[in-house]
């Protein structure tokens, strides 16, 4: 020791001896070892000396040197925990204000955690009911289209399924599921819309969908057979036995060959009926595209692999298969991949084709991470409160700890006591937050319609267990810093003079916590305000045409003529038009177009509209005119109206749109090839897609009766409800089965951006929580500081200090902290929006400074009121009373 | 007390403690034993024996003054207790008696 360079025995061996050795023997034993070591260094050198030391350290491990077995300690600890509970309970009762601030704060923040846990557990319980779930994989297609956006799709072609069955080895079963069997089932006079899939018998071998009646091996074999779920069967046939009965879909008879158990809620495949895939094959006999390699938007293929499957071998077979098929294709390249069943609901965000390749609920993990992160921040804020207030109260507890230590409490016992206290608080908070959870649960579920379809948030045993584990974790998180802080206190210091304890002067830590808390809170609230303003801007965005008072009625397959006639007779309806789709809400329709250069084809978004559509929606024509011809079939329609982007894309005299009139375009889509069309009008650019997309080339062609229809009705009414009733009763005359599907254009736009409003609601709610938690914490701190400084205030008053100067004195520190957090939070929010969030919106409005300050003001106002009220109270206190005591 | 019977090595250790007087601590005892008996004596064994002797009440121990060597750790010094002395004395007298009983003839023959 006196020679700093002299070799030292291995520290870990020394610690090992100290760890196992009886406390009374530690000193002389390690001393002996040390002496031996030093002698050995001299005689045999440091290396061997170290080795001997280690050997001896182990040799000393004998019954008489080893401390009492840990079991006994453990037992003593258990007895001690009882005492910890008692003392913790007393301490909590003594400090009612602090305890309640901590419990309420933790409870509020924990309720968010509980909701998130329930949410995640629900999502993770998807598809777990399949007995062979771990071995089921879905085939996904990674497609690249020439001249258009590709991506990874959840769907694949029928051909893929069949090719796998023929050419791939090493799997147990393939099940092909074809999307969207959505038809009206007719049983006698009874009509009911039914949603389901086209499926094969192998479906029942891959998935666990128990059959109640009928044979699962044959039920989906023959064409025109249908398997109903129990509920669907009851809806259609009542109490009668459904098996063997006949249902009419369209004009064809289908036989019920099976009744199966209802599909569990937590299934990504959900249906009321399954119709044999062979039916689809019969119905599409003449469709050449039906079984094409590139018809990949409407089918799912699932593989059941054996338990010892070689995934890479199967993948390479799939690669080979895709390579061969791609050779024959010009415009599309498809690769196949395997996606485990359990990664479907919580997993990568897959694109869905126009026919919706991915079905059922879906949640990209990143969203869960973001939500988890936000919840964590809120919980952390409540933990900060706890930490802060416990350390602030330290002065009052120092004597207690000093005494404990003086009568022989070990360091570990002190921190155990403080952790117990924190965990007790968090368990108390759990009770409260559980009630909050019950209150908030329906709010969360009703937040968005998708939510209702995705989660139930029902309590399960594993959920309750997760709640308790979570609560204890939060308790440890909150109590860790105070526990370590207090366990370091030395008895002498604590008992001698509390105010001289060094650790107590470390206000920096607490101040840092307050700043972090307020920074987070401010970021939350400014984000909400800015996000809300941006959302409103999106809704009010000038799309390039008007959407005001336009009611879009989906004809749902009915011919629009009769309704058009009825509507036109209503005085409230001032104008009518027909279109194929509603634009600007995320719907898309399109085809490939070519100009003179036949090799340069591009995907162009389209809509089919009638001659009234442009004036009704106020589209601005900058050249040419509206449609003149009134064709009745798509192949007769040769007029096309395009936008400016279109001219730019094909380089058709963009500078002088007039010259574009009369130019010829070749149009191909899935219905027709190389259809010649002539430009008759040029529109000003407008937003066809949602506003996160750039303005694209768009072309309107004429709506013909073979198209599906949306009626766009301009409504001028003082009593909208009555008008809607009128329209609804008119609709009933036309279609008794399907309820009216009508939505005002603006409503539809609002719905299209519902994810934003949901996000804003969630962040808004979290920021509300963050504010209340931070406020409570600040309140506690203010009460505490003013209380501890009451004497000082008393003396200052006696010496003639004014109330105002005292308030300034007491609140100055807090105001500085708040300003610091504001200085961090505002630029942070600004940068967050300008650099990340709004990047995705090419047409956004810039963030206004005013919006940032609005949030800041709200938080600061609350803080000022709290600080002000408490400091005022202290400043006005009677110095006589304060100084008299003691 | 676990009886006063002394094992051979116990007796040696006890004797060394008595011989070393004020300087009787484990390492010194170990050295002394090595020197006197010529066999290699392990520190751990000495420790165990000292511990057993203490349990039997034949020695008592206390920690000495802090020293700078030994990593700042104090030495534990051992001292014979009265029963310890008695045990040594009785062991010696027992041997003496036995010695006395050996007729001188035996030695001569051998």
PDB file of N, CA and C in Angstrom, chain A residues 451-537:
ATOM      1  N   UNK A 451     -60.543   0.450 -34.199  1.00  0.00           N
ATOM      2  CA  UNK A 451     -60.215  -0.018 -32.867  1.00  0.00           C
ATOM      3  C   UNK A 451     -61.239  -1.050 -32.385  1.00  0.00           C
ATOM      4  N   UNK A 452     -62.512  -0.751 -32.641  1.00  0.00           N
ATOM      5  CA  UNK A 452     -63.563  -1.672 -32.184  1.00  0.00           C
ATOM      6  C   UNK A 452     -63.411  -3.022 -32.834  1.00  0.00           C
ATOM      7  N   UNK A 453     -62.927  -3.011 -34.062  1.00  0.00           N
ATOM      8  CA  UNK A 453     -62.782  -4.280 -34.770  1.00  0.00           C
ATOM      9  C   UNK A 453     -61.493  -4.995 -34.368  1.00  0.00           C
ATOM     10  N   UNK A 454     -60.585  -4.248 -33.732  1.00  0.00           N
ATOM     11  CA  UNK A 454     -59.273  -4.823 -33.468  1.00  0.00           C
ATOM     12  C   UNK A 454     -59.116  -5.383 -32.065  1.00  0.00           C
ATOM     13  N   UNK A 455     -59.563  -4.635 -31.072  1.00  0.00           N
ATOM     14  CA  UNK A 455     -59.298  -5.060 -29.694  1.00  0.00           C
ATOM     15  C   UNK A 455     -60.574  -5.112 -28.861  1.00  0.00           C
ATOM     16  N   UNK A 456     -60.524  -5.914 -27.810  1.00  0.00           N
ATOM     17  CA  UNK A 456     -61.634  -5.991 -26.853  1.00  0.00           C
ATOM     18  C   UNK A 456     -61.216  -5.448 -25.499  1.00  0.00           C
ATOM     19  N   UNK A 457     -59.936  -5.582 -25.192  1.00  0.00           N
ATOM     20  CA  UNK A 457     -59.374  -5.141 -23.917  1.00  0.00           C
ATOM     21  C   UNK A 457     -60.065  -5.796 -22.726  1.00  0.00           C
ATOM     22  N   UNK A 458     -60.558  -7.013 -22.932  1.00  0.00           N
ATOM     23  CA  UNK A 458     -61.146  -7.746 -21.814  1.00  0.00           C
ATOM     24  C   UNK A 458     -60.046  -8.271 -20.909  1.00  0.00           C
ATOM     25  N   UNK A 459     -60.377  -8.331 -19.629  1.00  0.00           N
ATOM     26  CA  UNK A 459     -59.377  -8.808 -18.674  1.00  0.00           C
ATOM     27  C   UNK A 459     -59.134 -10.305 -18.832  1.00  0.00           C
ATOM     28  N   UNK A 460     -57.878 -10.679 -18.843  1.00  0.00           N
ATOM     29  CA  UNK A 460     -57.525 -12.091 -18.819  1.00  0.00           C
ATOM     30  C   UNK A 460     -56.526 -12.268 -17.682  1.00  0.00           C
ATOM     31  N   UNK A 461     -56.355 -13.508 -17.202  1.00  0.00           N
ATOM     32  CA  UNK A 461     -55.402 -13.703 -16.099  1.00  0.00           C
ATOM     33  C   UNK A 461     -54.009 -13.178 -16.444  1.00  0.00           C
ATOM     34  N   UNK A 462     -53.567 -13.419 -17.683  1.00  0.00           N
ATOM     35  CA  UNK A 462     -52.219 -12.969 -18.032  1.00  0.00           C
ATOM     36  C   UNK A 462     -52.153 -11.445 -18.027  1.00  0.00           C
ATOM     37  N   UNK A 463     -53.284 -10.817 -18.353  1.00  0.00           N
ATOM     38  CA  UNK A 463     -53.317  -9.363 -18.344  1.00  0.00           C
ATOM     39  C   UNK A 463     -53.163  -8.847 -16.916  1.00  0.00           C
ATOM     40  N   UNK A 464     -53.889  -9.467 -15.988  1.00  0.00           N
ATOM     41  CA  UNK A 464     -53.807  -9.050 -14.592  1.00  0.00           C
ATOM     42  C   UNK A 464     -52.382  -9.242 -14.075  1.00  0.00           C
ATOM     43  N   UNK A 465     -51.794 -10.382 -14.424  1.00  0.00           N
ATOM     44  CA  UNK A 465     -50.412 -10.631 -13.999  1.00  0.00           C
ATOM     45  C   UNK A 465     -49.495  -9.557 -14.556  1.00  0.00           C
ATOM     46  N   UNK A 466     -49.697  -9.225 -15.836  1.00  0.00           N
ATOM     47  CA  UNK A 466     -48.855  -8.201 -16.466  1.00  0.00           C
ATOM     48  C   UNK A 466     -49.035  -6.863 -15.749  1.00  0.00           C
ATOM     49  N   UNK A 467     -50.261  -6.566 -15.350  1.00  0.00           N
ATOM     50  CA  UNK A 467     -50.527  -5.312 -14.633  1.00  0.00           C
ATOM     51  C   UNK A 467     -49.707  -5.252 -13.347  1.00  0.00           C
ATOM     52  N   UNK A 468     -49.724  -6.368 -12.599  1.00  0.00           N
ATOM     53  CA  UNK A 468     -49.044  -6.359 -11.305  1.00  0.00           C
ATOM     54  C   UNK A 468     -47.537  -6.243 -11.502  1.00  0.00           C
ATOM     55  N   UNK A 469     -47.021  -7.009 -12.459  1.00  0.00           N
ATOM     56  CA  UNK A 469     -45.588  -6.917 -12.744  1.00  0.00           C
ATOM     57  C   UNK A 469     -45.233  -5.482 -13.132  1.00  0.00           C
ATOM     58  N   UNK A 470     -46.072  -4.916 -13.982  1.00  0.00           N
ATOM     59  CA  UNK A 470     -45.850  -3.549 -14.441  1.00  0.00           C
ATOM     60  C   UNK A 470     -45.817  -2.593 -13.254  1.00  0.00           C
ATOM     61  N   UNK A 471     -46.783  -2.770 -12.352  1.00  0.00           N
ATOM     62  CA  UNK A 471     -46.881  -1.866 -11.213  1.00  0.00           C
ATOM     63  C   UNK A 471     -45.638  -1.953 -10.329  1.00  0.00           C
ATOM     64  N   UNK A 472     -45.182  -3.184 -10.102  1.00  0.00           N
ATOM     65  CA  UNK A 472     -43.979  -3.349  -9.279  1.00  0.00           C
ATOM     66  C   UNK A 472     -42.775  -2.713  -9.978  1.00  0.00           C
ATOM     67  N   UNK A 473     -42.704  -2.911 -11.295  1.00  0.00           N
ATOM     68  CA  UNK A 473     -41.600  -2.308 -12.053  1.00  0.00           C
ATOM     69  C   UNK A 473     -41.615  -0.785 -11.906  1.00  0.00           C
ATOM     70  N   UNK A 474     -42.802  -0.209 -12.036  1.00  0.00           N
ATOM     71  CA  UNK A 474     -42.908   1.240 -11.886  1.00  0.00           C
ATOM     72  C   UNK A 474     -42.453   1.650 -10.487  1.00  0.00           C
ATOM     73  N   UNK A 475     -42.867   0.860  -9.487  1.00  0.00           N
ATOM     74  CA  UNK A 475     -42.465   1.162  -8.116  1.00  0.00           C
ATOM     75  C   UNK A 475     -40.954   1.159  -7.974  1.00  0.00           C
ATOM     76  N   UNK A 476     -40.317   0.150  -8.555  1.00  0.00           N
ATOM     77  CA  UNK A 476     -38.861   0.070  -8.473  1.00  0.00           C
ATOM     78  C   UNK A 476     -38.231   1.262  -9.188  1.00  0.00           C
ATOM     79  N   UNK A 477     -38.806   1.588 -10.364  1.00  0.00           N
ATOM     80  CA  UNK A 477     -38.289   2.701 -11.147  1.00  0.00           C
ATOM     81  C   UNK A 477     -38.356   4.002 -10.340  1.00  0.00           C
ATOM     82  N   UNK A 478     -39.497   4.187  -9.680  1.00  0.00           N
ATOM     83  CA  UNK A 478     -39.692   5.430  -8.940  1.00  0.00           C
ATOM     84  C   UNK A 478     -38.841   5.455  -7.682  1.00  0.00           C
ATOM     85  N   UNK A 479     -38.686   4.291  -7.057  1.00  0.00           N
ATOM     86  CA  UNK A 479     -38.046   4.278  -5.748  1.00  0.00           C
ATOM     87  C   UNK A 479     -36.546   4.076  -5.774  1.00  0.00           C
ATOM     88  N   UNK A 480     -36.010   3.758  -6.952  1.00  0.00           N
ATOM     89  CA  UNK A 480     -34.608   3.381  -7.013  1.00  0.00           C
ATOM     90  C   UNK A 480     -33.685   4.515  -6.569  1.00  0.00           C
ATOM     91  N   UNK A 481     -33.901   5.689  -7.157  1.00  0.00           N
ATOM     92  CA  UNK A 481     -33.017   6.807  -6.835  1.00  0.00           C
ATOM     93  C   UNK A 481     -33.121   7.194  -5.351  1.00  0.00           C
ATOM     94  N   UNK A 482     -34.339   7.398  -4.808  1.00  0.00           N
ATOM     95  CA  UNK A 482     -34.407   7.703  -3.372  1.00  0.00           C
ATOM     96  C   UNK A 482     -33.759   6.612  -2.525  1.00  0.00           C
ATOM     97  N   UNK A 483     -33.986   5.351  -2.901  1.00  0.00           N
ATOM     98  CA  UNK A 483     -33.450   4.256  -2.097  1.00  0.00           C
ATOM     99  C   UNK A 483     -31.928   4.312  -2.057  1.00  0.00           C
ATOM    100  N   UNK A 484     -31.323   4.513  -3.231  1.00  0.00           N
ATOM    101  CA  UNK A 484     -29.863   4.585  -3.267  1.00  0.00           C
ATOM    102  C   UNK A 484     -29.374   5.824  -2.530  1.00  0.00           C
ATOM    103  N   UNK A 485     -30.101   6.892  -2.716  1.00  0.00           N
ATOM    104  CA  UNK A 485     -29.750   8.154  -2.073  1.00  0.00           C
ATOM    105  C   UNK A 485     -29.737   8.008  -0.551  1.00  0.00           C
ATOM    106  N   UNK A 486     -30.780   7.417  -0.016  1.00  0.00           N
ATOM    107  CA  UNK A 486     -30.883   7.319   1.438  1.00  0.00           C
ATOM    108  C   UNK A 486     -29.952   6.271   2.014  1.00  0.00           C
ATOM    109  N   UNK A 487     -29.702   5.217   1.246  1.00  0.00           N
ATOM    110  CA  UNK A 487     -28.871   4.159   1.809  1.00  0.00           C
ATOM    111  C   UNK A 487     -27.426   4.616   1.950  1.00  0.00           C
ATOM    112  N   UNK A 488     -27.060   5.687   1.217  1.00  0.00           N
ATOM    113  CA  UNK A 488     -25.691   6.173   1.298  1.00  0.00           C
ATOM    114  C   UNK A 488     -25.452   7.018   2.540  1.00  0.00           C
ATOM    115  N   UNK A 489     -26.544   7.463   3.145  1.00  0.00           N
ATOM    116  CA  UNK A 489     -26.425   8.366   4.286  1.00  0.00           C
ATOM    117  C   UNK A 489     -25.665   7.680   5.416  1.00  0.00           C
ATOM    118  N   UNK A 490     -24.744   8.394   6.019  1.00  0.00           N
ATOM    119  CA  UNK A 490     -24.063   7.790   7.158  1.00  0.00           C
ATOM    120  C   UNK A 490     -24.759   8.223   8.448  1.00  0.00           C
ATOM    121  N   UNK A 491     -24.772   7.300   9.396  1.00  0.00           N
ATOM    122  CA  UNK A 491     -25.529   7.532  10.636  1.00  0.00           C
ATOM    123  C   UNK A 491     -25.046   8.789  11.352  1.00  0.00           C
ATOM    124  N   UNK A 492     -23.739   8.950  11.393  1.00  0.00           N
ATOM    125  CA  UNK A 492     -23.200  10.077  12.156  1.00  0.00           C
ATOM    126  C   UNK A 492     -23.661  11.396  11.561  1.00  0.00           C
ATOM    127  N   UNK A 493     -23.517  11.472  10.222  1.00  0.00           N
ATOM    128  CA  UNK A 493     -23.923  12.702   9.550  1.00  0.00           C
ATOM    129  C   UNK A 493     -25.387  13.008   9.804  1.00  0.00           C
ATOM    130  N   UNK A 494     -26.210  11.986   9.641  1.00  0.00           N
ATOM    131  CA  UNK A 494     -27.647  12.191   9.728  1.00  0.00           C
ATOM    132  C   UNK A 494     -28.055  12.617  11.126  1.00  0.00           C
ATOM    133  N   UNK A 495     -27.391  12.060  12.138  1.00  0.00           N
ATOM    134  CA  UNK A 495     -27.809  12.360  13.494  1.00  0.00           C
ATOM    135  C   UNK A 495     -27.199  13.667  13.995  1.00  0.00           C
ATOM    136  N   UNK A 496     -26.063  14.023  13.425  1.00  0.00           N
ATOM    137  CA  UNK A 496     -25.391  15.208  13.922  1.00  0.00           C
ATOM    138  C   UNK A 496     -26.111  16.467  13.448  1.00  0.00           C
ATOM    139  N   UNK A 497     -26.039  16.720  12.168  1.00  0.00           N
ATOM    140  CA  UNK A 497     -26.685  17.932  11.689  1.00  0.00           C
ATOM    141  C   UNK A 497     -27.154  17.714  10.259  1.00  0.00           C
ATOM    142  N   UNK A 498     -28.458  17.646  10.142  1.00  0.00           N
ATOM    143  CA  UNK A 498     -29.043  17.289   8.859  1.00  0.00           C
ATOM    144  C   UNK A 498     -28.659  18.272   7.765  1.00  0.00           C
ATOM    145  N   UNK A 499     -28.649  19.540   8.121  1.00  0.00           N
ATOM    146  CA  UNK A 499     -28.464  20.533   7.062  1.00  0.00           C
ATOM    147  C   UNK A 499     -27.042  20.513   6.514  1.00  0.00           C
ATOM    148  N   UNK A 500     -26.161  19.814   7.239  1.00  0.00           N
ATOM    149  CA  UNK A 500     -24.781  19.800   6.744  1.00  0.00           C
ATOM    150  C   UNK A 500     -24.497  18.575   5.878  1.00  0.00           C
ATOM    151  N   UNK A 501     -25.499  17.719   5.718  1.00  0.00           N
ATOM    152  CA  UNK A 501     -25.279  16.529   4.903  1.00  0.00           C
ATOM    153  C   UNK A 501     -24.973  16.962   3.479  1.00  0.00           C
ATOM    154  N   UNK A 502     -23.916  16.418   2.965  1.00  0.00           N
ATOM    155  CA  UNK A 502     -23.448  16.888   1.668  1.00  0.00           C
ATOM    156  C   UNK A 502     -24.481  16.611   0.566  1.00  0.00           C
ATOM    157  N   UNK A 503     -25.006  15.392   0.612  1.00  0.00           N
ATOM    158  CA  UNK A 503     -25.925  14.992  -0.437  1.00  0.00           C
ATOM    159  C   UNK A 503     -27.134  15.908  -0.503  1.00  0.00           C
ATOM    160  N   UNK A 504     -27.438  16.497   0.627  1.00  0.00           N
ATOM    161  CA  UNK A 504     -28.653  17.282   0.679  1.00  0.00           C
ATOM    162  C   UNK A 504     -28.538  18.572  -0.122  1.00  0.00           C
ATOM    163  N   UNK A 505     -27.319  18.981  -0.323  1.00  0.00           N
ATOM    164  CA  UNK A 505     -27.137  20.232  -1.067  1.00  0.00           C
ATOM    165  C   UNK A 505     -27.259  20.015  -2.575  1.00  0.00           C
ATOM    166  N   UNK A 506     -27.363  18.754  -2.975  1.00  0.00           N
ATOM    167  CA  UNK A 506     -27.426  18.473  -4.414  1.00  0.00           C
ATOM    168  C   UNK A 506     -28.814  18.737  -4.962  1.00  0.00           C
ATOM    169  N   UNK A 507     -29.133  20.007  -5.104  1.00  0.00           N
ATOM    170  CA  UNK A 507     -30.425  20.355  -5.675  1.00  0.00           C
ATOM    171  C   UNK A 507     -30.401  20.194  -7.189  1.00  0.00           C
ATOM    172  N   UNK A 508     -29.216  20.108  -7.759  1.00  0.00           N
ATOM    173  CA  UNK A 508     -29.087  20.060  -9.225  1.00  0.00           C
ATOM    174  C   UNK A 508     -29.874  18.893  -9.804  1.00  0.00           C
ATOM    175  N   UNK A 509     -29.761  17.759  -9.146  1.00  0.00           N
ATOM    176  CA  UNK A 509     -30.448  16.565  -9.639  1.00  0.00           C
ATOM    177  C   UNK A 509     -31.957  16.808  -9.720  1.00  0.00           C
ATOM    178  N   UNK A 510     -32.482  17.356  -8.619  1.00  0.00           N
ATOM    179  CA  UNK A 510     -33.926  17.597  -8.597  1.00  0.00           C
ATOM    180  C   UNK A 510     -34.325  18.625  -9.642  1.00  0.00           C
ATOM    181  N   UNK A 511     -33.487  19.665  -9.741  1.00  0.00           N
ATOM    182  CA  UNK A 511     -33.816  20.697 -10.721  1.00  0.00           C
ATOM    183  C   UNK A 511     -33.788  20.123 -12.130  1.00  0.00           C
ATOM    184  N   UNK A 512     -32.836  19.247 -12.385  1.00  0.00           N
ATOM    185  CA  UNK A 512     -32.766  18.623 -13.710  1.00  0.00           C
ATOM    186  C   UNK A 512     -34.045  17.843 -13.987  1.00  0.00           C
ATOM    187  N   UNK A 513     -34.507  17.108 -12.967  1.00  0.00           N
ATOM    188  CA  UNK A 513     -35.722  16.319 -13.160  1.00  0.00           C
ATOM    189  C   UNK A 513     -36.897  17.225 -13.506  1.00  0.00           C
ATOM    190  N   UNK A 514     -37.018  18.337 -12.777  1.00  0.00           N
ATOM    191  CA  UNK A 514     -38.129  19.246 -13.049  1.00  0.00           C
ATOM    192  C   UNK A 514     -38.036  19.781 -14.475  1.00  0.00           C
ATOM    193  N   UNK A 515     -36.832  20.138 -14.891  1.00  0.00           N
ATOM    194  CA  UNK A 515     -36.676  20.671 -16.248  1.00  0.00           C
ATOM    195  C   UNK A 515     -37.056  19.617 -17.284  1.00  0.00           C
ATOM    196  N   UNK A 516     -36.585  18.381 -17.073  1.00  0.00           N
ATOM    197  CA  UNK A 516     -36.921  17.312 -18.030  1.00  0.00           C
ATOM    198  C   UNK A 516     -38.429  17.143 -18.105  1.00  0.00           C
ATOM    199  N   UNK A 517     -39.041  17.095 -16.923  1.00  0.00           N
ATOM    200  CA  UNK A 517     -40.484  16.890 -16.852  1.00  0.00           C
ATOM    201  C   UNK A 517     -41.230  17.981 -17.634  1.00  0.00           C
ATOM    202  N   UNK A 518     -40.846  19.220 -17.385  1.00  0.00           N
ATOM    203  CA  UNK A 518     -41.559  20.304 -18.049  1.00  0.00           C
ATOM    204  C   UNK A 518     -41.226  20.379 -19.526  1.00  0.00           C
ATOM    205  N   UNK A 519     -40.007  20.012 -19.878  1.00  0.00           N
ATOM    206  CA  UNK A 519     -39.675  20.000 -21.302  1.00  0.00           C
ATOM    207  C   UNK A 519     -40.578  18.996 -22.024  1.00  0.00           C
ATOM    208  N   UNK A 520     -40.681  17.809 -21.440  1.00  0.00           N
ATOM    209  CA  UNK A 520     -41.510  16.784 -22.062  1.00  0.00           C
ATOM    210  C   UNK A 520     -42.957  17.256 -22.158  1.00  0.00           C
ATOM    211  N   UNK A 521     -43.443  17.824 -21.071  1.00  0.00           N
ATOM    212  CA  UNK A 521     -44.819  18.305 -21.062  1.00  0.00           C
ATOM    213  C   UNK A 521     -45.040  19.355 -22.143  1.00  0.00           C
ATOM    214  N   UNK A 522     -44.108  20.260 -22.243  1.00  0.00           N
ATOM    215  CA  UNK A 522     -44.255  21.327 -23.234  1.00  0.00           C
ATOM    216  C   UNK A 522     -44.197  20.763 -24.645  1.00  0.00           C
ATOM    217  N   UNK A 523     -43.321  19.793 -24.855  1.00  0.00           N
ATOM    218  CA  UNK A 523     -43.254  19.192 -26.192  1.00  0.00           C
ATOM    219  C   UNK A 523     -44.588  18.518 -26.515  1.00  0.00           C
ATOM    220  N   UNK A 524     -45.113  17.819 -25.539  1.00  0.00           N
ATOM    221  CA  UNK A 524     -46.412  17.164 -25.728  1.00  0.00           C
ATOM    222  C   UNK A 524     -47.475  18.165 -26.157  1.00  0.00           C
ATOM    223  N   UNK A 525     -47.606  19.231 -25.363  1.00  0.00           N
ATOM    224  CA  UNK A 525     -48.743  20.125 -25.613  1.00  0.00           C
ATOM    225  C   UNK A 525     -48.540  20.923 -26.884  1.00  0.00           C
ATOM    226  N   UNK A 526     -47.304  21.367 -27.158  1.00  0.00           N
ATOM    227  CA  UNK A 526     -47.117  22.110 -28.407  1.00  0.00           C
ATOM    228  C   UNK A 526     -47.341  21.193 -29.604  1.00  0.00           C
ATOM    229  N   UNK A 527     -46.935  19.929 -29.446  1.00  0.00           N
ATOM    230  CA  UNK A 527     -47.193  18.976 -30.525  1.00  0.00           C
ATOM    231  C   UNK A 527     -48.687  18.858 -30.786  1.00  0.00           C
ATOM    232  N   UNK A 528     -49.456  18.777 -29.705  1.00  0.00           N
ATOM    233  CA  UNK A 528     -50.899  18.668 -29.870  1.00  0.00           C
ATOM    234  C   UNK A 528     -51.441  19.891 -30.590  1.00  0.00           C
ATOM    235  N   UNK A 529     -51.028  21.064 -30.132  1.00  0.00           N
ATOM    236  CA  UNK A 529     -51.569  22.288 -30.730  1.00  0.00           C
ATOM    237  C   UNK A 529     -51.174  22.376 -32.199  1.00  0.00           C
ATOM    238  N   UNK A 530     -49.886  22.184 -32.469  1.00  0.00           N
ATOM    239  CA  UNK A 530     -49.418  22.289 -33.860  1.00  0.00           C
ATOM    240  C   UNK A 530     -50.090  21.217 -34.717  1.00  0.00           C
ATOM    241  N   UNK A 531     -50.146  19.997 -34.178  1.00  0.00           N
ATOM    242  CA  UNK A 531     -50.767  18.906 -34.916  1.00  0.00           C
ATOM    243  C   UNK A 531     -52.225  19.206 -35.235  1.00  0.00           C
ATOM    244  N   UNK A 532     -52.924  19.778 -34.263  1.00  0.00           N
ATOM    245  CA  UNK A 532     -54.340  20.076 -34.470  1.00  0.00           C
ATOM    246  C   UNK A 532     -54.502  21.131 -35.559  1.00  0.00           C
ATOM    247  N   UNK A 533     -53.664  22.181 -35.491  1.00  0.00           N
ATOM    248  CA  UNK A 533     -53.754  23.236 -36.502  1.00  0.00           C
ATOM    249  C   UNK A 533     -53.463  22.648 -37.880  1.00  0.00           C
ATOM    250  N   UNK A 534     -52.456  21.791 -37.964  1.00  0.00           N
ATOM    251  CA  UNK A 534     -52.128  21.178 -39.247  1.00  0.00           C
ATOM    252  C   UNK A 534     -53.276  20.312 -39.758  1.00  0.00           C
ATOM    253  N   UNK A 535     -53.889  19.582 -38.831  1.00  0.00           N
ATOM    254  CA  UNK A 535     -55.015  18.721 -39.204  1.00  0.00           C
ATOM    255  C   UNK A 535     -56.154  19.557 -39.770  1.00  0.00           C
ATOM    256  N   UNK A 536     -56.452  20.676 -39.090  1.00  0.00           N
ATOM    257  CA  UNK A 536     -57.512  21.569 -39.573  1.00  0.00           C
ATOM    258  C   UNK A 536     -57.145  22.114 -40.943  1.00  0.00           C
ATOM    259  N   UNK A 537     -55.853  22.418 -41.117  1.00  0.00           N
ATOM    260  CA  UNK A 537     -55.409  22.913 -42.421  1.00  0.00           C
ATOM    261  C   UNK A 537     -55.623  21.870 -43.507  1.00  0.00           C
TER     262      UNK A 537
END
